[in-house]
Short mmCIF file of C-alpha atoms and ligand atoms in Angstrom, two decimals:
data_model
loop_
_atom_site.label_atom_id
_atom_site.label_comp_id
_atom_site.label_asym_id
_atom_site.label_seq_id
_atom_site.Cartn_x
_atom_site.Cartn_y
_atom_site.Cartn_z
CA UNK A 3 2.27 27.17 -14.77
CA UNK A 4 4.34 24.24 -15.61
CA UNK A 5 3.02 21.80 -18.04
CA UNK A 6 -0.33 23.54 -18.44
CA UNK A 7 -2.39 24.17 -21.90
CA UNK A 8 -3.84 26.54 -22.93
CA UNK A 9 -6.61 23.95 -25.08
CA UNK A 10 -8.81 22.43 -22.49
CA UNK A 11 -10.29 19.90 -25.11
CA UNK A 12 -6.31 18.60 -25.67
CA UNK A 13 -6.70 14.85 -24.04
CA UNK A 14 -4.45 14.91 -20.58
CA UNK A 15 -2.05 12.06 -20.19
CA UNK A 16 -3.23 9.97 -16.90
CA UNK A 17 -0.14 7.50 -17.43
CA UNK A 18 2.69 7.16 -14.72
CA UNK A 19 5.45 4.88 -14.09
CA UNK A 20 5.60 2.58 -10.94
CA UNK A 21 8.55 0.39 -9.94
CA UNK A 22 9.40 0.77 -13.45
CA UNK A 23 6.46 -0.73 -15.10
CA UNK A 24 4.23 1.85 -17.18
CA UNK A 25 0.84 2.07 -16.19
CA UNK A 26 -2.01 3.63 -17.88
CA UNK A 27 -3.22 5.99 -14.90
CA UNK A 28 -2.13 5.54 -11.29
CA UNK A 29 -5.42 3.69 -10.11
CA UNK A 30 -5.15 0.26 -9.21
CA UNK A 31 -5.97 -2.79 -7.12
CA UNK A 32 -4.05 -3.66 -3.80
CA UNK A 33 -3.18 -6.60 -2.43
CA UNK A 34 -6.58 -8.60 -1.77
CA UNK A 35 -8.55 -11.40 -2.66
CA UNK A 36 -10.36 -9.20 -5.61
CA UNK A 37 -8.20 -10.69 -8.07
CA UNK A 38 -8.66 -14.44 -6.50
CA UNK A 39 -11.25 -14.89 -9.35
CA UNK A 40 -10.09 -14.69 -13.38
CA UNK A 41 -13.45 -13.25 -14.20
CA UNK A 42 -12.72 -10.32 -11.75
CA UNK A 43 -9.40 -9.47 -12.77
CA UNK A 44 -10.75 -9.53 -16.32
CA UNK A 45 -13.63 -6.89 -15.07
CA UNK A 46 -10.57 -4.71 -12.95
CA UNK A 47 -9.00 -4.22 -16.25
CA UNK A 48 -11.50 -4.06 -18.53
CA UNK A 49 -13.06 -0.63 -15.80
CA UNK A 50 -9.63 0.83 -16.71
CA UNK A 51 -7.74 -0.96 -13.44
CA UNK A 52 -3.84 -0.14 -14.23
CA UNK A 53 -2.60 -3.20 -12.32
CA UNK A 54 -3.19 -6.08 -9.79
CA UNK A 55 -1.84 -7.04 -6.83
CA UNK A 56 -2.81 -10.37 -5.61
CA UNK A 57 -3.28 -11.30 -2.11
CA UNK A 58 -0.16 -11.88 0.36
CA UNK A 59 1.22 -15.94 0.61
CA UNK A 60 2.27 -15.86 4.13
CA UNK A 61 5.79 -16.90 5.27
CA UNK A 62 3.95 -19.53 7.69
CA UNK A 63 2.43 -21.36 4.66
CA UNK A 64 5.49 -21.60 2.83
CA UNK A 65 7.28 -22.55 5.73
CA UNK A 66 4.74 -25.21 6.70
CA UNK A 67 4.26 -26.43 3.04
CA UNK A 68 8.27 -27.37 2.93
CA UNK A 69 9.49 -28.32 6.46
CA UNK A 70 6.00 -28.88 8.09
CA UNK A 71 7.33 -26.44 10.91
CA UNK A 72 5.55 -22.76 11.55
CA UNK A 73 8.87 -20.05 12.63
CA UNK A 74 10.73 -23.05 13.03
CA UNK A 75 8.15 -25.09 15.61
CA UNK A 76 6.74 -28.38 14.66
CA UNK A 77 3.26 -28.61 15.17
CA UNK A 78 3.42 -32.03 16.46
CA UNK A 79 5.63 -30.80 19.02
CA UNK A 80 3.20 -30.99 22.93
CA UNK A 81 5.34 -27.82 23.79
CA UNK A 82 4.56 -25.71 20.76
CA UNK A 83 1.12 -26.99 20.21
CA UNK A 84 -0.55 -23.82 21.81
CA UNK A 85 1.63 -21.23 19.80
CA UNK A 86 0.73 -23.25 16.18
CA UNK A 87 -2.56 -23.44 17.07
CA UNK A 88 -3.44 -19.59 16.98
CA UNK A 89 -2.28 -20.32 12.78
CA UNK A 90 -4.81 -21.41 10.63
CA UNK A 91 -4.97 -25.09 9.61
CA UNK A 92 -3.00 -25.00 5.62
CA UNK A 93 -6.34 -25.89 4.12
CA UNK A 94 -8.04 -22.52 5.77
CA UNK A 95 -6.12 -20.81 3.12
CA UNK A 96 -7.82 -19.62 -0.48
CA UNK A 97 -4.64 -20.82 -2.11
CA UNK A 98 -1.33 -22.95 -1.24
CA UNK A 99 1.84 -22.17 -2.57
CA UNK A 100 1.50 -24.05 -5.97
CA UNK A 101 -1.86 -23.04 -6.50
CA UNK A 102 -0.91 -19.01 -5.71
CA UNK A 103 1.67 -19.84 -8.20
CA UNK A 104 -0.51 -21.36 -11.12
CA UNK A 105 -3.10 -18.81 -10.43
CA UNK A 106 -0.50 -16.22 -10.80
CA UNK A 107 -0.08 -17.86 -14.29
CA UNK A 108 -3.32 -18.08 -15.04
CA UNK A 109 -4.09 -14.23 -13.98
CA UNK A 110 -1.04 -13.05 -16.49
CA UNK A 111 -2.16 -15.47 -19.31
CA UNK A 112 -5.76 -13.53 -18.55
CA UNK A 113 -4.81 -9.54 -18.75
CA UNK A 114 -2.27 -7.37 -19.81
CA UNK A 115 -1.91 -5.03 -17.05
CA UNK A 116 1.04 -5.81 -14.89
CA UNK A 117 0.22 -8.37 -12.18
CA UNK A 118 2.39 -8.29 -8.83
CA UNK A 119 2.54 -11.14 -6.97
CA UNK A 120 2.82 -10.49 -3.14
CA UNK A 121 4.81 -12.32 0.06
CA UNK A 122 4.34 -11.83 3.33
CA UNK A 123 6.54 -12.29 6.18
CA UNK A 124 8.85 -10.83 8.73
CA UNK A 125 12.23 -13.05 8.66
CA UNK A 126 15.20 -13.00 5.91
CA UNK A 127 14.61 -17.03 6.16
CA UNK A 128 14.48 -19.54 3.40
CA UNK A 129 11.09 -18.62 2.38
CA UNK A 130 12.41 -15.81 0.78
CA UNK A 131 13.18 -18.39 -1.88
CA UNK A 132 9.82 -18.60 -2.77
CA UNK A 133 10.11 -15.21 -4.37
CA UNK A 134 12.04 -16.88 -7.44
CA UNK A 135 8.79 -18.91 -8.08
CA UNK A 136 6.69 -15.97 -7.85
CA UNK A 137 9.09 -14.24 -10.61
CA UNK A 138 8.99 -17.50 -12.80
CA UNK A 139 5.88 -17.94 -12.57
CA UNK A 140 5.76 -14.10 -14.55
CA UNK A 141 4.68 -11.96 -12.07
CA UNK A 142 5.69 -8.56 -12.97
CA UNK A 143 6.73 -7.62 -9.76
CA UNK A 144 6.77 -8.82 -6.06
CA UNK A 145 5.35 -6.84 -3.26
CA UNK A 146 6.39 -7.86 0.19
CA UNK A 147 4.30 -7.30 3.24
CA UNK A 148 5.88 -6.65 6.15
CA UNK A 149 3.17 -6.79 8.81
CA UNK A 150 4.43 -7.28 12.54
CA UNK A 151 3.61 -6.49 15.88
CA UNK A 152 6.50 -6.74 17.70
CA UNK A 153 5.42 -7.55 21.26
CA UNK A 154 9.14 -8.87 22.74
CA UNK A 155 10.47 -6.20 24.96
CA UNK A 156 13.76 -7.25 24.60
CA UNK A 157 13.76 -6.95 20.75
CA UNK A 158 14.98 -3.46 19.93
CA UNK A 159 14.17 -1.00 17.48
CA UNK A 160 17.38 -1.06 15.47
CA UNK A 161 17.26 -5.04 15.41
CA UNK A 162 14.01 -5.12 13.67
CA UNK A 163 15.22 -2.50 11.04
CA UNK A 164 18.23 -4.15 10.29
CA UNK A 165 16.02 -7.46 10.04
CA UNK A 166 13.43 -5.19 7.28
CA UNK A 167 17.05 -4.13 5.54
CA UNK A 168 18.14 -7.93 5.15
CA UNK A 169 14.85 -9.24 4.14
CA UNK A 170 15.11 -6.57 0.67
CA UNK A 171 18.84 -7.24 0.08
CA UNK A 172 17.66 -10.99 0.17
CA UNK A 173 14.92 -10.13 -2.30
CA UNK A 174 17.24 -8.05 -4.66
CA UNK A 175 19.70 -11.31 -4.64
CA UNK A 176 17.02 -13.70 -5.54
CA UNK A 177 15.05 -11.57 -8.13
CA UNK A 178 14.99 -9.44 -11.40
CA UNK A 179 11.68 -7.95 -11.18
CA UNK A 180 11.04 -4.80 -9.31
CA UNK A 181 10.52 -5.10 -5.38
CA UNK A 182 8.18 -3.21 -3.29
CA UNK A 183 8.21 -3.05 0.77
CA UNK A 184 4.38 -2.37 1.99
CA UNK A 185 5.34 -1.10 5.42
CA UNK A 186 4.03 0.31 8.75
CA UNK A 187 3.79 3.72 10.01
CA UNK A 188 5.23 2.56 13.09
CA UNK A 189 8.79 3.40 13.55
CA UNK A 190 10.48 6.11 15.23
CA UNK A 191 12.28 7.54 12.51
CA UNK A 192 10.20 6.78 9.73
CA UNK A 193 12.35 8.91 6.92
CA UNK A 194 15.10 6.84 7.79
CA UNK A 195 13.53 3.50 7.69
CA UNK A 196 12.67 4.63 4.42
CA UNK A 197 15.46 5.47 3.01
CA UNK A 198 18.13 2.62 4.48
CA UNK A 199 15.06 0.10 2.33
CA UNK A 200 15.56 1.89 -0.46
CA UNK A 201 19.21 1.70 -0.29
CA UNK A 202 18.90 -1.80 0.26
CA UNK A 203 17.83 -2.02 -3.25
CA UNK A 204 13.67 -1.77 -2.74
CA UNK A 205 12.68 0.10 -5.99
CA UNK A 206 9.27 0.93 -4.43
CA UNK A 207 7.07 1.61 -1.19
CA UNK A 208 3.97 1.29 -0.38
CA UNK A 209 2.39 3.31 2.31
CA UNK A 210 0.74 2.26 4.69
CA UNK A 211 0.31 -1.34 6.33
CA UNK A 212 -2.83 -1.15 7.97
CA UNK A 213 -3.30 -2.31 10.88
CA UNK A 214 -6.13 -4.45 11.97
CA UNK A 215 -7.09 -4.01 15.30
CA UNK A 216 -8.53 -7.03 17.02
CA UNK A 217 -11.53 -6.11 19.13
CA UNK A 218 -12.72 -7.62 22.64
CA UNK A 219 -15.77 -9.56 23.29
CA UNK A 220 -16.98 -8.36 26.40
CA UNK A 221 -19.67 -11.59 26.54
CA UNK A 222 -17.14 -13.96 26.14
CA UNK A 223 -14.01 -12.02 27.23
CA UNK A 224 -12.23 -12.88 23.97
CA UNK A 225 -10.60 -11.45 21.16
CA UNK A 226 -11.98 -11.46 17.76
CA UNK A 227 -10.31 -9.85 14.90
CA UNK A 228 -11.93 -7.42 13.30
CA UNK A 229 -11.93 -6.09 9.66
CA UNK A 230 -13.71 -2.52 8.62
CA UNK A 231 -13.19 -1.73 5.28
CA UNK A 232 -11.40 1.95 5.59
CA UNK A 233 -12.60 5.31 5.46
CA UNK A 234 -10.70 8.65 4.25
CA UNK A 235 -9.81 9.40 7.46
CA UNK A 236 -7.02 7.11 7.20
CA UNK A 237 -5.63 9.25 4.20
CA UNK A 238 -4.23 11.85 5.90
CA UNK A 239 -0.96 9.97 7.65
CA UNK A 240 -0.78 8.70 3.78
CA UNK A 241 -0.60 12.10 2.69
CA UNK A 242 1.95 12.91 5.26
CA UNK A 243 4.55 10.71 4.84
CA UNK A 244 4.25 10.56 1.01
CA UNK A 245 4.24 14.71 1.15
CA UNK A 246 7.56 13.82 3.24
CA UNK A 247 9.37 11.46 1.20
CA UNK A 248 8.61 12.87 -2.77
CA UNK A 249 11.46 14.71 -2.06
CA UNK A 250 13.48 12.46 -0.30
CA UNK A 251 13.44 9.36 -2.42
CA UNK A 252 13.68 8.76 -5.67
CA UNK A 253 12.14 5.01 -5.10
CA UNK A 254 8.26 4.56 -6.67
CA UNK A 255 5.77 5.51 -4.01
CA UNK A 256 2.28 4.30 -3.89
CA UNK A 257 -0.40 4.98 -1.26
CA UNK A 258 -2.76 2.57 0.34
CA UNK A 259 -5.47 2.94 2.85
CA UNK A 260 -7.96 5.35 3.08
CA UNK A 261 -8.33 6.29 -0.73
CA UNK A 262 -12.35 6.14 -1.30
CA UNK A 263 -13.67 9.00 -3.46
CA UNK A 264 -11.86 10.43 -6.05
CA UNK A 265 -10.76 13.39 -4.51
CA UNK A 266 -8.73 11.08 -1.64
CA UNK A 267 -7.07 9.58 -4.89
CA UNK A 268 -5.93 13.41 -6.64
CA UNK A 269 -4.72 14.12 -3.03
CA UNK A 270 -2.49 11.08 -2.79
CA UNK A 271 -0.86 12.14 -6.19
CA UNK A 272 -0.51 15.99 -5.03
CA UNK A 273 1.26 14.51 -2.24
CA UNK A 274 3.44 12.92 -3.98
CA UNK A 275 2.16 8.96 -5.03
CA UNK A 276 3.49 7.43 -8.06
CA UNK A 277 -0.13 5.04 -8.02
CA UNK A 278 -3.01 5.05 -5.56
CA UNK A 279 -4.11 1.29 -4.35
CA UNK A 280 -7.64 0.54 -3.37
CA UNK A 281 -9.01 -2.15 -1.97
CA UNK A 282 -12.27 -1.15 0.61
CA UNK A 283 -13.93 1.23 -2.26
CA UNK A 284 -13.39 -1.33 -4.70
CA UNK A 285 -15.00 -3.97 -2.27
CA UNK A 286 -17.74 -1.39 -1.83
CA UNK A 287 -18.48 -0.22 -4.99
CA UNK A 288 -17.33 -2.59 -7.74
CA UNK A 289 -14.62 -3.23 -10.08
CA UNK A 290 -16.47 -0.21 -12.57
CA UNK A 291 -15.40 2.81 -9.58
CA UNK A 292 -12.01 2.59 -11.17
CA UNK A 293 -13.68 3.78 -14.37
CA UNK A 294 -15.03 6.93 -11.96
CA UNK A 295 -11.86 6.93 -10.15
CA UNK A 296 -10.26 7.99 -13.62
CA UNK A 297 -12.57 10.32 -15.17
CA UNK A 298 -12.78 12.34 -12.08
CA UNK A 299 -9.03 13.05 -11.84
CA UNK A 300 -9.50 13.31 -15.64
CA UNK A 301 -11.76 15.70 -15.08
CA UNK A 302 -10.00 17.41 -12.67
CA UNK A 303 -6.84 18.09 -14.37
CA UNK A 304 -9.12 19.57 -17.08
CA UNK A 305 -9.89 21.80 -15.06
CA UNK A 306 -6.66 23.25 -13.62
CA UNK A 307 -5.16 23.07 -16.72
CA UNK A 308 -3.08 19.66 -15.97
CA UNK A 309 -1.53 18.12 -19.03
CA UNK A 310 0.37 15.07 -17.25
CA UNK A 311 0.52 13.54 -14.32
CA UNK A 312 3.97 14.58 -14.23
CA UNK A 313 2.42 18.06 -13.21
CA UNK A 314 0.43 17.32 -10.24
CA UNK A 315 2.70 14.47 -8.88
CA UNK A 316 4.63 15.78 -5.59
CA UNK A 317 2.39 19.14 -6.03
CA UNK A 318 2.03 19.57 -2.19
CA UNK A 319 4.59 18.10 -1.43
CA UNK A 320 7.62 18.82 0.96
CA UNK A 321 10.09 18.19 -1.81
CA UNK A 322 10.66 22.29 -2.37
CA UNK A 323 10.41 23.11 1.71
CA UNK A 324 14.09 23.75 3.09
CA UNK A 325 13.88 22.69 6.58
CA UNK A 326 10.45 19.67 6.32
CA UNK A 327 10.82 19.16 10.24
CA UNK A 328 10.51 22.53 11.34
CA UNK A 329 7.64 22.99 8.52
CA UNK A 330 6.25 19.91 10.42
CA UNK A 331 6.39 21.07 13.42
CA UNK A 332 5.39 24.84 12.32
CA UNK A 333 2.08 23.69 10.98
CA UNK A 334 1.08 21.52 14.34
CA UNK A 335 1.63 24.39 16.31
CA UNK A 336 -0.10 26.67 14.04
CA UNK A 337 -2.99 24.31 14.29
CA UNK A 338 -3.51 24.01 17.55
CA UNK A 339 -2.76 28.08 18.54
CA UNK A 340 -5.58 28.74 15.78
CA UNK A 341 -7.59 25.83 16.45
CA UNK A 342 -10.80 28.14 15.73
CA UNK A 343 -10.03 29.91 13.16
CA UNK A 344 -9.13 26.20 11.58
CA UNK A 345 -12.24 24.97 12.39
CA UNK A 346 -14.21 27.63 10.57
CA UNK A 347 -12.07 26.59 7.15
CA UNK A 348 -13.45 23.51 7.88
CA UNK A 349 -16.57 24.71 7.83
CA UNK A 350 -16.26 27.11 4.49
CA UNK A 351 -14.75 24.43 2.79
CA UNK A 352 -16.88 21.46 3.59
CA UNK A 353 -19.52 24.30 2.54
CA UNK A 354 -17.91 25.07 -0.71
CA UNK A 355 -16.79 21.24 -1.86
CA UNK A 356 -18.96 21.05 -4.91
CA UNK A 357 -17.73 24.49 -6.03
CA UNK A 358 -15.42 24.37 -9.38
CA UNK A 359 -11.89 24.03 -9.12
CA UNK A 360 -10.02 27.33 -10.33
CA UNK A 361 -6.62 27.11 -11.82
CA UNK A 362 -4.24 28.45 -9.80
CA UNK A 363 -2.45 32.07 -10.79
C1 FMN B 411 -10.42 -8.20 2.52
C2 FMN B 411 -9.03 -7.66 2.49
C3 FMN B 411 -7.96 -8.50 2.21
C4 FMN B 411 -6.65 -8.01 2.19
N1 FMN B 411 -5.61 -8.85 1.91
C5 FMN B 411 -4.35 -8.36 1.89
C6 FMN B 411 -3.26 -9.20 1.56
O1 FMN B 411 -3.41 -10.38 1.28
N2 FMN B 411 -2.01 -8.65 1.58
C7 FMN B 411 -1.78 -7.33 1.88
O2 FMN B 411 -0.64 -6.89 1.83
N3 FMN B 411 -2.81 -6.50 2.16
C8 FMN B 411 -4.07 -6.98 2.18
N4 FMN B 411 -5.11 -6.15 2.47
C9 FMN B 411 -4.82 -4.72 2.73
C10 FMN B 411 -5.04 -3.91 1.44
O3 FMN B 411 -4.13 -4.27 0.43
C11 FMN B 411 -4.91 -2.40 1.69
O4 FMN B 411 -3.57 -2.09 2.03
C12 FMN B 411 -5.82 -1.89 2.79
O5 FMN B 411 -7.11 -2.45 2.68
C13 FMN B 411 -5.93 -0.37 2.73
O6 FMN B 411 -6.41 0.05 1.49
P1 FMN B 411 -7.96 0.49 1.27
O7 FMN B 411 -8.21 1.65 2.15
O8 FMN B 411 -8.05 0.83 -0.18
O9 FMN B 411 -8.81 -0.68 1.64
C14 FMN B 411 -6.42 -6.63 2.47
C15 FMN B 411 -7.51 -5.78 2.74
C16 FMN B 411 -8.79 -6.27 2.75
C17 FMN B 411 -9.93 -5.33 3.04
#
């Protein structure tokens, strides 16, 4: 086997290398208010956290904090009032854009781990600008969100993608420091989408967006939006598309949503992550379950022999299958024809989970 030794004792290398910036081992923070507090960034790294993504600045703060106008509307305006209002007021957020900027400062001046500042926003607008400030303010890199809902039926598929394309040719203009596009599932042709961002100069992805689905209050027939922290059933559309695109893409890949025990976290990097963000099991658990996070994949590679990362990276991936759609395609209908003799390896394995992993022959 490639890469394996033949010393289990000899110390495996964890490290890994995402938009460019070495990281220790491929666990770290996502984008989140965990790192709102200097204290708690200090703890992330100090549990062996490889790097920090701060929460998003939204395109509608920026925008209000320089024109006073939300997508162009002014608040003050009687026939816009109703579409503002569903915004929260500036002061609802935890920080404006020159305090996300000196906190940004006052994160890097507090660890050494790379810190990533992160935008989000749907428009190639001026806000993009704000990027720059984000860069000068050190970040390491910039992670842009680009969460949307796109409820206009005349808007058309190949109009929003060209919009997505724009928005990362912007950023590549405006900035030296790595990009990353957090994205949706969502599109039709997802292999594409990724790709035409990654020509567009993105030097990372981050899979998946999730989205938050606003619940209905039956007693007073309104919407509230609702926030579960995830669970590894999210994982496997992660798994999917990163299994997908190793192969495809030679862009950093990093997986987010639905990574909560170990095990969720050496799948992601079988299928093919460069670094696995958490945010839910860290909320959950502590800053410290990064420590676990590591020592279990540690652990792990031990046991199969791993020396590197390098070696388990991609793993399961699609990268080596010659035709990935029909393979797609091949396995769903395999699934459902043997749906019971499936079921029964669900069965043996969730019976056999704690068993030692054997390396394989
Ligand atoms: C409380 C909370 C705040 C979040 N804030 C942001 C944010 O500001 N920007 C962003 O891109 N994602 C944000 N996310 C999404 C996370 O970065 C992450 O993608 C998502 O929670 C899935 O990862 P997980 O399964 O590890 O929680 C937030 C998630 C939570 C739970």
């Amino acid at each position: 086997m490639g890469g394996s030794i033949a010393n289990p004792m000899v110390s495996v290398d964890l490290s890994t290398t995402y938009l460019g910036l070495r990281l220790s081992n491929p666990f770290m923070i996502g984008a989140s208010p965990l790192a709102d507090h200097l204290d708690t960034a200090r703890r992330l790294e100090d549990a062996g956290c490889a790097a920090i993504v701060l929460h998003s600045l939204f395109e509608e703060q920026i925008s209000q904090a320089k024109s006073g106008r939300i997508r162009h509307l002014d608040p003050l305006d009687r026939q816009f009032a109703p579409v503002v209002s569903y915004f929260p007021e500036p002061e609802a957020y935890a920080l404006g854009p020159a305090e996300y900027l000196e906190h940004l400062r006052r994160v890097k001046d507090a660890v050494k781990i790379p810190v990533i500042g992160s935008l989000n926003g749907t428009t190639a607008e001026t806000w993009l600008k704000f990027a720059k400030l984000i860069q000068d303010a050190g970040a390491d890199a910039l992670e842009l969100n680009t969460y949307e809902v796109v409820t206009e039926p005349a808007q058309t598929a190949m109009a929003i993608e060209r919009g997505l394309r724009q928005i990362v040719q912007d950023l590549k203009h405006e900035l030296k420091i790595p990009i990353a596009i957090k994205l949706s599932p969502y599109f039709t042709a997802f292999a594409n989408v990724a790709r035409e961002i990654e020509r567009a100069g993105a030097n990372g992805l981050v899979l998946f967006n999730r989205f938050l689905q606003p619940d209905i209050d039956i007693r007073h027939l309104s919407v509230w939006p609702r926030l579960d922290l995830s669970t590894s059933a999210e994982l496997p559309l992660r798994l999917r598309w990163l299994a997908i695109l190793r192969g495809e893409l030679r862009c950093s890949l990093a997986a987010t949503g639905g990574v909560v025990t170990p095990n969720d976290g050496i799948k992601a990097i079988l299928a093919g992550a460069d670094v696995v963000q958490m945010v839910s099991a860290i909320l959950s658990h502590g800053p410290s379950y990064f420590a676990a996070m590591r020592d279990e994949l540690r652990r792990w590679m031990e046991s199969l022999e791993f020396a590197r990362l390098e070696d388990v990276r991609g793993r399961v991936s699609l990268a080596k299958t010659e035709a990935p759609s029909a393979f797609e395609r091949a396995q769903y209908i395999r699934t459902l024809s043997g749906w019971s003799s499936w079921l029964g390896y669900q069965a043996y394995v969730r019976a056999h989970e704690d068993d030692e992993p054997k390396p394989p022959s």
